[in-house]
CSV table of C-alpha atoms and ligand atoms in Angstrom, one decimal:
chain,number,residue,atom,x,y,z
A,8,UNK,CA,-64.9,68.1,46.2
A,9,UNK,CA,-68.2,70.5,46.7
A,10,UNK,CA,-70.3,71.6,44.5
A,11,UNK,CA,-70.5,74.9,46.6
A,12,UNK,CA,-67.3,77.1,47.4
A,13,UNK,CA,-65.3,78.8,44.5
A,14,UNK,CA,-64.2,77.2,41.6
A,15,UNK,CA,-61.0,74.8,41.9
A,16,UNK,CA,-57.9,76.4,39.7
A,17,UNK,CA,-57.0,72.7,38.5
A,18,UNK,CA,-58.8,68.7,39.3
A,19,UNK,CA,-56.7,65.8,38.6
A,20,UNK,CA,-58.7,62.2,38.0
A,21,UNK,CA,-57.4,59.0,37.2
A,22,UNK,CA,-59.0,56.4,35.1
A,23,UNK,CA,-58.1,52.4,34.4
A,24,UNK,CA,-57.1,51.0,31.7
A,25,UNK,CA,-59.1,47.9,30.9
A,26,UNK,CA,-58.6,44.2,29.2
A,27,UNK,CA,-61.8,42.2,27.5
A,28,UNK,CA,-61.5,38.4,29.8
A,29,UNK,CA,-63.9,37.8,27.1
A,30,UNK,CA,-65.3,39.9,23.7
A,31,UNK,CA,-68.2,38.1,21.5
A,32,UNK,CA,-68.5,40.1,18.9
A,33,UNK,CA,-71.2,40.0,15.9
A,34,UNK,CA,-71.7,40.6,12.7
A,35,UNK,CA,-71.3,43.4,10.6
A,36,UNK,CA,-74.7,45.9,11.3
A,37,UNK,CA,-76.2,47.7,8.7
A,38,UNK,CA,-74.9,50.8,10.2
A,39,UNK,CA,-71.1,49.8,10.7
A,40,UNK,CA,-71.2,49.0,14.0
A,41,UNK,CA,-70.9,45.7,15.3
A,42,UNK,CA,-73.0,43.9,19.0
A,43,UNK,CA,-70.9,42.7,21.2
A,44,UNK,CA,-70.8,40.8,24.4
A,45,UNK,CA,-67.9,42.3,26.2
A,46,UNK,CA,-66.7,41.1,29.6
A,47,UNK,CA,-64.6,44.3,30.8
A,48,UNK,CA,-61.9,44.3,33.6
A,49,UNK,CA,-60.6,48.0,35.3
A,50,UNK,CA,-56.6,47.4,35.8
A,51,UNK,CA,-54.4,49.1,38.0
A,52,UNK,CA,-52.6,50.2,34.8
A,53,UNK,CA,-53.9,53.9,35.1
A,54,UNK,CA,-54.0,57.3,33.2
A,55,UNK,CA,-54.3,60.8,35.1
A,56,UNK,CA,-56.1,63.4,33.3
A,57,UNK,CA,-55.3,67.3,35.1
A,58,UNK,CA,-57.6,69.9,33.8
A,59,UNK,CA,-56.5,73.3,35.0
A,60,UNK,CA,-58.3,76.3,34.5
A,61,UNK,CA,-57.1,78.6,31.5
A,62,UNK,CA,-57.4,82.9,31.6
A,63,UNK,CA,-58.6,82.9,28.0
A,64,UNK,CA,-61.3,80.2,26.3
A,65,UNK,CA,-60.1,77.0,24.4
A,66,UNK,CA,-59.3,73.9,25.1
A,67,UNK,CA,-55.5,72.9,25.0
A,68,UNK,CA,-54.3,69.5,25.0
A,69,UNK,CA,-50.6,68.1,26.3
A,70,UNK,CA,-49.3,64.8,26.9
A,71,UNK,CA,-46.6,63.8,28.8
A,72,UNK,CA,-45.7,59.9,28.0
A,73,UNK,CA,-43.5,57.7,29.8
A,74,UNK,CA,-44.9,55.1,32.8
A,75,UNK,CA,-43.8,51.8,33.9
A,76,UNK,CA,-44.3,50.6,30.3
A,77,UNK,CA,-42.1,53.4,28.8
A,78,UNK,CA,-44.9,54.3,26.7
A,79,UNK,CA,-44.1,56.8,23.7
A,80,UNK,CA,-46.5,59.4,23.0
A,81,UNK,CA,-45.6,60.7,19.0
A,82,UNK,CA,-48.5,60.6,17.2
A,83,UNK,CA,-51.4,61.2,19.7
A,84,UNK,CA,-53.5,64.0,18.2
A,85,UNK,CA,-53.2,67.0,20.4
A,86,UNK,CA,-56.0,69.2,18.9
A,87,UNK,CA,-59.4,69.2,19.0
A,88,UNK,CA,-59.4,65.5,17.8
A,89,UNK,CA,-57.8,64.0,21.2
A,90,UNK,CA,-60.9,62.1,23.4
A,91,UNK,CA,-60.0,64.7,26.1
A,92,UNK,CA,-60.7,67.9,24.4
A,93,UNK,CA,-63.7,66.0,22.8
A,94,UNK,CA,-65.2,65.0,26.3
A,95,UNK,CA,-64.5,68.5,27.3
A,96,UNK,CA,-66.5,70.4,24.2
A,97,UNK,CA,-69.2,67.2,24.8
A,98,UNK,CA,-69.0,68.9,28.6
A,99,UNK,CA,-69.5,72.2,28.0
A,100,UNK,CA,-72.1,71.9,25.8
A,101,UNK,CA,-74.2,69.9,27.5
A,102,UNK,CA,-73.9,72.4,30.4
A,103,UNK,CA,-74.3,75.8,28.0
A,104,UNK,CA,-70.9,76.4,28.9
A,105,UNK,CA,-70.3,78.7,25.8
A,106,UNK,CA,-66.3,79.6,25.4
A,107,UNK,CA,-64.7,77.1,28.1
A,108,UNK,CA,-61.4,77.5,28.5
A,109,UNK,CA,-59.5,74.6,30.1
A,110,UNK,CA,-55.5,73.3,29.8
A,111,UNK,CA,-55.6,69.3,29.9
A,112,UNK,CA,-52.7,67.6,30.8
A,113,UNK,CA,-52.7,63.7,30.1
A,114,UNK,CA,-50.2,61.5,31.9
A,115,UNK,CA,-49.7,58.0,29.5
A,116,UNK,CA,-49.5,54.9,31.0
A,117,UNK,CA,-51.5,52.7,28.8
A,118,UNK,CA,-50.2,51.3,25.4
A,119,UNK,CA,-51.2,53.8,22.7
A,120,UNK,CA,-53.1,51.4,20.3
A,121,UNK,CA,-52.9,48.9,22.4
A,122,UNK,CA,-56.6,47.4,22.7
A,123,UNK,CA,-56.5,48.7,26.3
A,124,UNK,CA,-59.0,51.5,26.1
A,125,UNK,CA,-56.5,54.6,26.9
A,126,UNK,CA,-58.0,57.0,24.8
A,127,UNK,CA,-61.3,55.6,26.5
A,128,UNK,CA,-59.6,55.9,30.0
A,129,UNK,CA,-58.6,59.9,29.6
A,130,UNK,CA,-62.0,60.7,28.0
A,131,UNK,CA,-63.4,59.7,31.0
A,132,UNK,CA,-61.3,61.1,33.0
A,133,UNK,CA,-61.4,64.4,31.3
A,134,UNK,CA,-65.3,64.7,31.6
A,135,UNK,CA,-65.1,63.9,35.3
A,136,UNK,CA,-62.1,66.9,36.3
A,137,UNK,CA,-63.7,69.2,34.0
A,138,UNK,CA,-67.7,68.5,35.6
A,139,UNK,CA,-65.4,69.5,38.7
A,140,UNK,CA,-63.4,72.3,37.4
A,141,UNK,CA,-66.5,73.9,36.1
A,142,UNK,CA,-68.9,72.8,39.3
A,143,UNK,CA,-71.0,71.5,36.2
A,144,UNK,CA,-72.9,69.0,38.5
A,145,UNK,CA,-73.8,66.0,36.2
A,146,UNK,CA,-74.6,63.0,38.3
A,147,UNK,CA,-73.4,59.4,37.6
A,148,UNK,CA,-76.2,58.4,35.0
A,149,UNK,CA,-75.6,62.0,32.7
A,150,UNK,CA,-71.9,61.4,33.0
A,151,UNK,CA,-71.8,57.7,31.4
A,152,UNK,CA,-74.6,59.2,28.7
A,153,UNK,CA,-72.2,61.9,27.7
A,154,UNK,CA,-69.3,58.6,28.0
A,155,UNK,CA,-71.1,56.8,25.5
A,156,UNK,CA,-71.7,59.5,23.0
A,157,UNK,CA,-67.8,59.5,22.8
A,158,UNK,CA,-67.2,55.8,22.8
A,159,UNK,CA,-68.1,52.6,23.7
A,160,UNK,CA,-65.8,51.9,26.3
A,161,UNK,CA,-66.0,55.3,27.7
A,162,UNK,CA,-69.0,54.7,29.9
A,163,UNK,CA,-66.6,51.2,31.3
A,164,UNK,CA,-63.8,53.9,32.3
A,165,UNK,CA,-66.4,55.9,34.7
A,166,UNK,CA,-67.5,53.0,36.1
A,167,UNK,CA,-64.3,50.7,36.6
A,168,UNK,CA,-64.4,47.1,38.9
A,169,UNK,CA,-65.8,44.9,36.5
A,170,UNK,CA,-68.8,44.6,34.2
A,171,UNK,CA,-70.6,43.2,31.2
A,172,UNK,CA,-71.1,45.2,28.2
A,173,UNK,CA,-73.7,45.0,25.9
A,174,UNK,CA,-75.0,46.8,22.7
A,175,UNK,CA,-71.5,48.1,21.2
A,176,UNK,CA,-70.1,48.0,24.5
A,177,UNK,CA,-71.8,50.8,26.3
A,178,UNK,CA,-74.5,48.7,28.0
A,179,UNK,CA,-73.0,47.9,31.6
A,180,UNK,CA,-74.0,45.7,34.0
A,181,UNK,CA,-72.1,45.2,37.2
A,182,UNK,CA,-70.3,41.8,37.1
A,183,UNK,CA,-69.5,41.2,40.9
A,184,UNK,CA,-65.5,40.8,41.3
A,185,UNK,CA,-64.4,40.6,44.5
A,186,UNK,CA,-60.5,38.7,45.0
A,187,UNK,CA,-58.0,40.5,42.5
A,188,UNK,CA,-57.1,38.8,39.8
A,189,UNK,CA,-53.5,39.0,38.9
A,190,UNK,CA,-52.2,39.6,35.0
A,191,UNK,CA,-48.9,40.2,33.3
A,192,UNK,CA,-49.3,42.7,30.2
A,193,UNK,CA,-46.8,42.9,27.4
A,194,UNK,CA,-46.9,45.7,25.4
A,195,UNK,CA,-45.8,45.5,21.6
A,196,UNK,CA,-42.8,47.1,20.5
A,197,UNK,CA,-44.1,48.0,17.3
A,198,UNK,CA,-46.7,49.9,15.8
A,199,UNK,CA,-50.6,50.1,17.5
A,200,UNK,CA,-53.3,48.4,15.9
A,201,UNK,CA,-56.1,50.2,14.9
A,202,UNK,CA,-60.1,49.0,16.1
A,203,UNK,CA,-61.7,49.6,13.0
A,204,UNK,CA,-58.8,47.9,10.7
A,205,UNK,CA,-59.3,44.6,13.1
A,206,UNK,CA,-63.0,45.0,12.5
A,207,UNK,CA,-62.6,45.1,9.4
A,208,UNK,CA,-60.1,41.7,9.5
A,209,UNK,CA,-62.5,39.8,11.0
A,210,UNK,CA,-65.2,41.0,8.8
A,211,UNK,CA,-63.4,39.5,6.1
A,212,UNK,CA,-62.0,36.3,7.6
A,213,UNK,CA,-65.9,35.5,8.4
A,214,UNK,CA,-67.3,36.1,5.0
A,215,UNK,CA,-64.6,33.5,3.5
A,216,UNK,CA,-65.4,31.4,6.4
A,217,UNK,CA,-69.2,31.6,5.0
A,218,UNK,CA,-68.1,31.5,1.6
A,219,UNK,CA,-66.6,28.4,2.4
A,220,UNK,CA,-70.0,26.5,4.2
A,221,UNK,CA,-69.5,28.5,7.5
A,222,UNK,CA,-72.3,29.7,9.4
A,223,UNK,CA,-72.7,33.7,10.0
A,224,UNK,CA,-71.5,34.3,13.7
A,225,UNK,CA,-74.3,34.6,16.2
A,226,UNK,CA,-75.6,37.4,17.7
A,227,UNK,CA,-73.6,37.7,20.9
A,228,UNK,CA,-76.9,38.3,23.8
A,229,UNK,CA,-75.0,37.4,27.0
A,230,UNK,CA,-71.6,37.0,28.8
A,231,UNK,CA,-70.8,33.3,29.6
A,232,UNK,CA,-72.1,32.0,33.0
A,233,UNK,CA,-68.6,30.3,33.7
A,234,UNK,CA,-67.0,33.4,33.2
A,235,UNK,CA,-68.9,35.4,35.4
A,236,UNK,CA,-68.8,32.9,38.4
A,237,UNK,CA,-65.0,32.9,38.3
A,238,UNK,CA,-65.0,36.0,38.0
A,239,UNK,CA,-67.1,36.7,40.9
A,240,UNK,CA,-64.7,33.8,42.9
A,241,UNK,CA,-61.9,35.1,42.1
A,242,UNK,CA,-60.7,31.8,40.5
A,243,UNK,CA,-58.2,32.3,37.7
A,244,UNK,CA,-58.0,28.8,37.0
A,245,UNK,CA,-61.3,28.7,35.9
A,246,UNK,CA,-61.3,32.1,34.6
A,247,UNK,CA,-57.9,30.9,32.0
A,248,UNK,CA,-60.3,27.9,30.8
A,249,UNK,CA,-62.7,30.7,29.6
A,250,UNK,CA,-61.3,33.9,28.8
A,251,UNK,CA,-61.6,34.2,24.7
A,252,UNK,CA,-61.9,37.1,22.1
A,253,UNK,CA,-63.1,36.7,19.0
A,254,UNK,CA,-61.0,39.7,17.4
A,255,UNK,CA,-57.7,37.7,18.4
A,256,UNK,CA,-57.7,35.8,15.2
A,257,UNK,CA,-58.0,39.0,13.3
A,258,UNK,CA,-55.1,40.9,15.4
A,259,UNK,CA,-52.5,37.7,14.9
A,260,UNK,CA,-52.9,38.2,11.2
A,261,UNK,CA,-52.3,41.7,11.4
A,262,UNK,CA,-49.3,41.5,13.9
A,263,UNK,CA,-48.2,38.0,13.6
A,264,UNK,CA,-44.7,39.0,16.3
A,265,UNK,CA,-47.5,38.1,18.8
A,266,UNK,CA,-48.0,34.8,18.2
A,267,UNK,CA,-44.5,33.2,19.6
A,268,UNK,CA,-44.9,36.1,22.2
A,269,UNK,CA,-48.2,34.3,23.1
A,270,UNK,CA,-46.7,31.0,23.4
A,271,UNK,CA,-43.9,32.3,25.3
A,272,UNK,CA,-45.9,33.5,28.0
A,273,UNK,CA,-47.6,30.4,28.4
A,274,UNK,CA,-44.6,28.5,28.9
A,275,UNK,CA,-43.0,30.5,31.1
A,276,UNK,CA,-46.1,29.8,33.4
A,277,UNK,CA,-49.1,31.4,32.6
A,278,UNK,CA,-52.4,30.1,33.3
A,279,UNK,CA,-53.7,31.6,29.9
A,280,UNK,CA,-53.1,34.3,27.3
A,281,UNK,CA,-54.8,36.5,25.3
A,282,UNK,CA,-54.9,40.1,23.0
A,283,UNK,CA,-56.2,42.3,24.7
A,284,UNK,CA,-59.2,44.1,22.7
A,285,UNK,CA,-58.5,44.7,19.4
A,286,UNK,CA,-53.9,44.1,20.5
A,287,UNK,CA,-51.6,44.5,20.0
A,288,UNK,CA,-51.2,44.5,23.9
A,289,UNK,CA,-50.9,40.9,25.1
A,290,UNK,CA,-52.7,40.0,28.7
A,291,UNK,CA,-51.2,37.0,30.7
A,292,UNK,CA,-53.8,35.6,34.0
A,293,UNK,CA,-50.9,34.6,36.5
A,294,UNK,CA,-52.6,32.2,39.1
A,295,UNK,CA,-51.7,34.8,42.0
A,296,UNK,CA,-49.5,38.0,42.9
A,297,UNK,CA,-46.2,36.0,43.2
A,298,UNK,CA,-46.4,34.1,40.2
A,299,UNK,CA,-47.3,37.3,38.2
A,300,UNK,CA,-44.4,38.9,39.6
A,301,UNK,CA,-41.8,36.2,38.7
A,302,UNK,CA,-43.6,36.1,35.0
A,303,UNK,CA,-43.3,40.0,34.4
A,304,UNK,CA,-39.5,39.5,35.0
A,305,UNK,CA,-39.2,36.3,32.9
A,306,UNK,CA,-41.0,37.8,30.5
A,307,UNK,CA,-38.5,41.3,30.8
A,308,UNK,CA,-35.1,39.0,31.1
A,309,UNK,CA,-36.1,37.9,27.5
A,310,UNK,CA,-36.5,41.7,26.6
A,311,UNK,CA,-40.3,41.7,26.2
A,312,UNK,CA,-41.7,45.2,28.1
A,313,UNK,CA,-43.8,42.8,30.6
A,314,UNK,CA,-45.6,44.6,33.9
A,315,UNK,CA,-47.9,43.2,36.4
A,316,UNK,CA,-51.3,44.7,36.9
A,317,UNK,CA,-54.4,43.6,38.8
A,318,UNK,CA,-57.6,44.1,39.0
A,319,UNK,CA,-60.7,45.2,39.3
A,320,UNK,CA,-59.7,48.9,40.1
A,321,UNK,CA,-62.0,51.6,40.6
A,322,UNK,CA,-62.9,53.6,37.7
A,323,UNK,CA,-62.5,57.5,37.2
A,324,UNK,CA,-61.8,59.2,40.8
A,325,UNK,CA,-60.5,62.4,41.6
A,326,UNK,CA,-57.1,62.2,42.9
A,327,UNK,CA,-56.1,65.9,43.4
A,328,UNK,CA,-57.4,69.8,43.4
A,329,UNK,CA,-56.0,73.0,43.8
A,330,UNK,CA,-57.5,76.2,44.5
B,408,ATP,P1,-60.1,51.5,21.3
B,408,ATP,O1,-60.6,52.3,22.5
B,408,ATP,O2,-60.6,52.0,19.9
B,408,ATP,O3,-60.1,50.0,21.5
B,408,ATP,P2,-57.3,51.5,21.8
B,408,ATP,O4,-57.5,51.2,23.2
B,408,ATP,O5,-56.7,50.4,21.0
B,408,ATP,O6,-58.6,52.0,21.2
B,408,ATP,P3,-56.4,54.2,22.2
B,408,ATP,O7,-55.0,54.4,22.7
B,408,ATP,O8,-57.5,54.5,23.1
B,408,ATP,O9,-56.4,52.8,21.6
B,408,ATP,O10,-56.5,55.2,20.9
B,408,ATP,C1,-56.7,54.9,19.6
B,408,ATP,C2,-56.4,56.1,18.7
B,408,ATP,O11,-57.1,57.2,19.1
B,408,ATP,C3,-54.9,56.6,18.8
B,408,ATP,O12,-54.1,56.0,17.8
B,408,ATP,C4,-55.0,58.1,18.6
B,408,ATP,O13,-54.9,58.4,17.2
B,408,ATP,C5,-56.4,58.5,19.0
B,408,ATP,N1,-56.6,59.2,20.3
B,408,ATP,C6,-57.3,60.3,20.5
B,408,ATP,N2,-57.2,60.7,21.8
B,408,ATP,C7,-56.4,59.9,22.4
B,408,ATP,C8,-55.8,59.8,23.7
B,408,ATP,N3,-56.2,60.7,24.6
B,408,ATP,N4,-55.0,58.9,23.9
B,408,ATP,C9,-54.6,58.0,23.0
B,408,ATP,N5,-55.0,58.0,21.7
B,408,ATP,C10,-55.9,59.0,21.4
């Protein structure tokens, strides 16, 4: 898609969602925030963001749910509030665009919620059709700056494949994947779980750990080395004896369900399991494309909403345009 020619009438872009293999996270900062060292992972579980031009300015917002998952879309703000509209004001400021006006059309596939960065993946999806819709022209390194303003996992979305995050997430660094990796999600049946409340969990199951003789958690400075060289092999065997994340104690408490879902998955053959991001989504590492395949319908047969990803995916790309 040029930069020169007329305007496009609508851009369609897709964006991953994502799973942590591993999220060190540290303690509560004095401005709310907490470091974290995040290993991120692009699956082929995908969003599609359409932004079509609109006759008269503002920014609407529609969602249409559904997806392999089934995944109902009740509660997802459509005003000005939704990540896409905000990534499209963020847009059009940044380019002096005074009264854009822009329809955006969100296609759900990822768990609303679910620790999987969805909200993440359409924000970046959003800013990428609209820099096309409006022929705004912001290279690689403006887009992830505008990302991060609107999230930490924003900037992952853009980017995709697979990469270590550092700072509140935002810092990337490529972390070479090359082999897919093959996973089984589950997504919960109940409620989301919100990120700041499993913050906040954690926050408190550490300061009666300390209370109690604990030490305060470190600061998390670096991605573990065994992590990144099976990720860069492509060796889930090694990868399962690694993959951790610290806000999984927190996200159990709050939606306990998970925990003989956890186990379940296991038994039926997986080489590990864990909550993805701050859950409720559960992510299962199958030992190859086969085995993930006969898990996600073990895992179904016994009623849980199971699907088999893999990745790393590439992160936002245009998929469509009309003139
Ligand atoms: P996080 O990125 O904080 O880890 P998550 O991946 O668990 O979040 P999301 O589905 O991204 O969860 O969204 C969390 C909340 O953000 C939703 O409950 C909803 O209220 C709000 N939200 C705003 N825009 C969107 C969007 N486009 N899709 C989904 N949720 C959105």
């Amino acid at each position: 898609m040029s930069i020169s020619g007329p305007p496009p009438a609508s851009v369609t872009v897709s964006a991953p969602g994502k799973i942590n293999v591993s999220l060190q996270v540290g303690p509560l900062r004095p401005d709310g925030y907490h470091s974290v060292a995040s290993v991120y992972l692009a699956l082929s579980l995908r969003e599609d963001v359409t932004a079509a031009a609109a006759p008269q300015p503002g920014i609407t917002v529609s969602v249409t749910g559904g997806g392999p998952l089934q995944i109902p879309v009740a509660g997802i703000p459509l005003g000005p509030d939704n990540l896409v509209a905000r990534a499209a004001a963020a847009l059009a400021e940044h380019a002096g665009i005074p009264d854009p006006g822009v329809n955006l059309i969100i296609t759900k596939r990822v768990p609303v919620a679910g620790g999987m960065g969805g909200g993440s993946a359409d924000a970046a999806a959003a800013l990428l059709a609209c820099n096309l819709l409006w022929k705004t022209g912001l290279d690689a390194a403006e887009l992830s700056s505008l990302a991060a303003r609107l999230g930490a996992d924003v900037p992952f979305a853009l980017e995709g494949g697979a990469a270590v995050g550092l700072g509140v997430g935002d810092l990337l660094t490529e972390a070479p994947a090359q082999a897919p990796l093959h996973w089984v999600l589950v997504a919960s049946s109940g409620a989301g779980l919100s990120t700041p409340a499993v913050y906040g969990r954690l926050d408190a199951l550490r300061a009666e750990a300390e209370a109690a003789g604990a030490s305060p958690a470190p600061e998390p400075e670096a991605a573990d080395p065994r992590l990144l060289e099976a990720l860069r092999t492509g060796n889930a065997a090694a990868l399962a004896d690694v993959i951790s994340n610290d806000l999984q104690p927190a996200a159990l408490l709050l939606s306990p369900e998970l925990v003989p879902v956890l186990d379940r998955g296991r038994a039926l053959g997986a080489l590990a399991g864990i909550v993805s991001g701050s859950g409720p989504t559960l992510a299962f590492l199958a030992a190859d494309a086969v085995s993930a395949a006969r898990l996600e319908a073990a895992l179904r047969s016994e009623g849980h909403n199971a699907l088999a990803v893999h990745g790393p995916v590439a992160g936002a790309q245009p998929t469509a345009s009309k003139t």
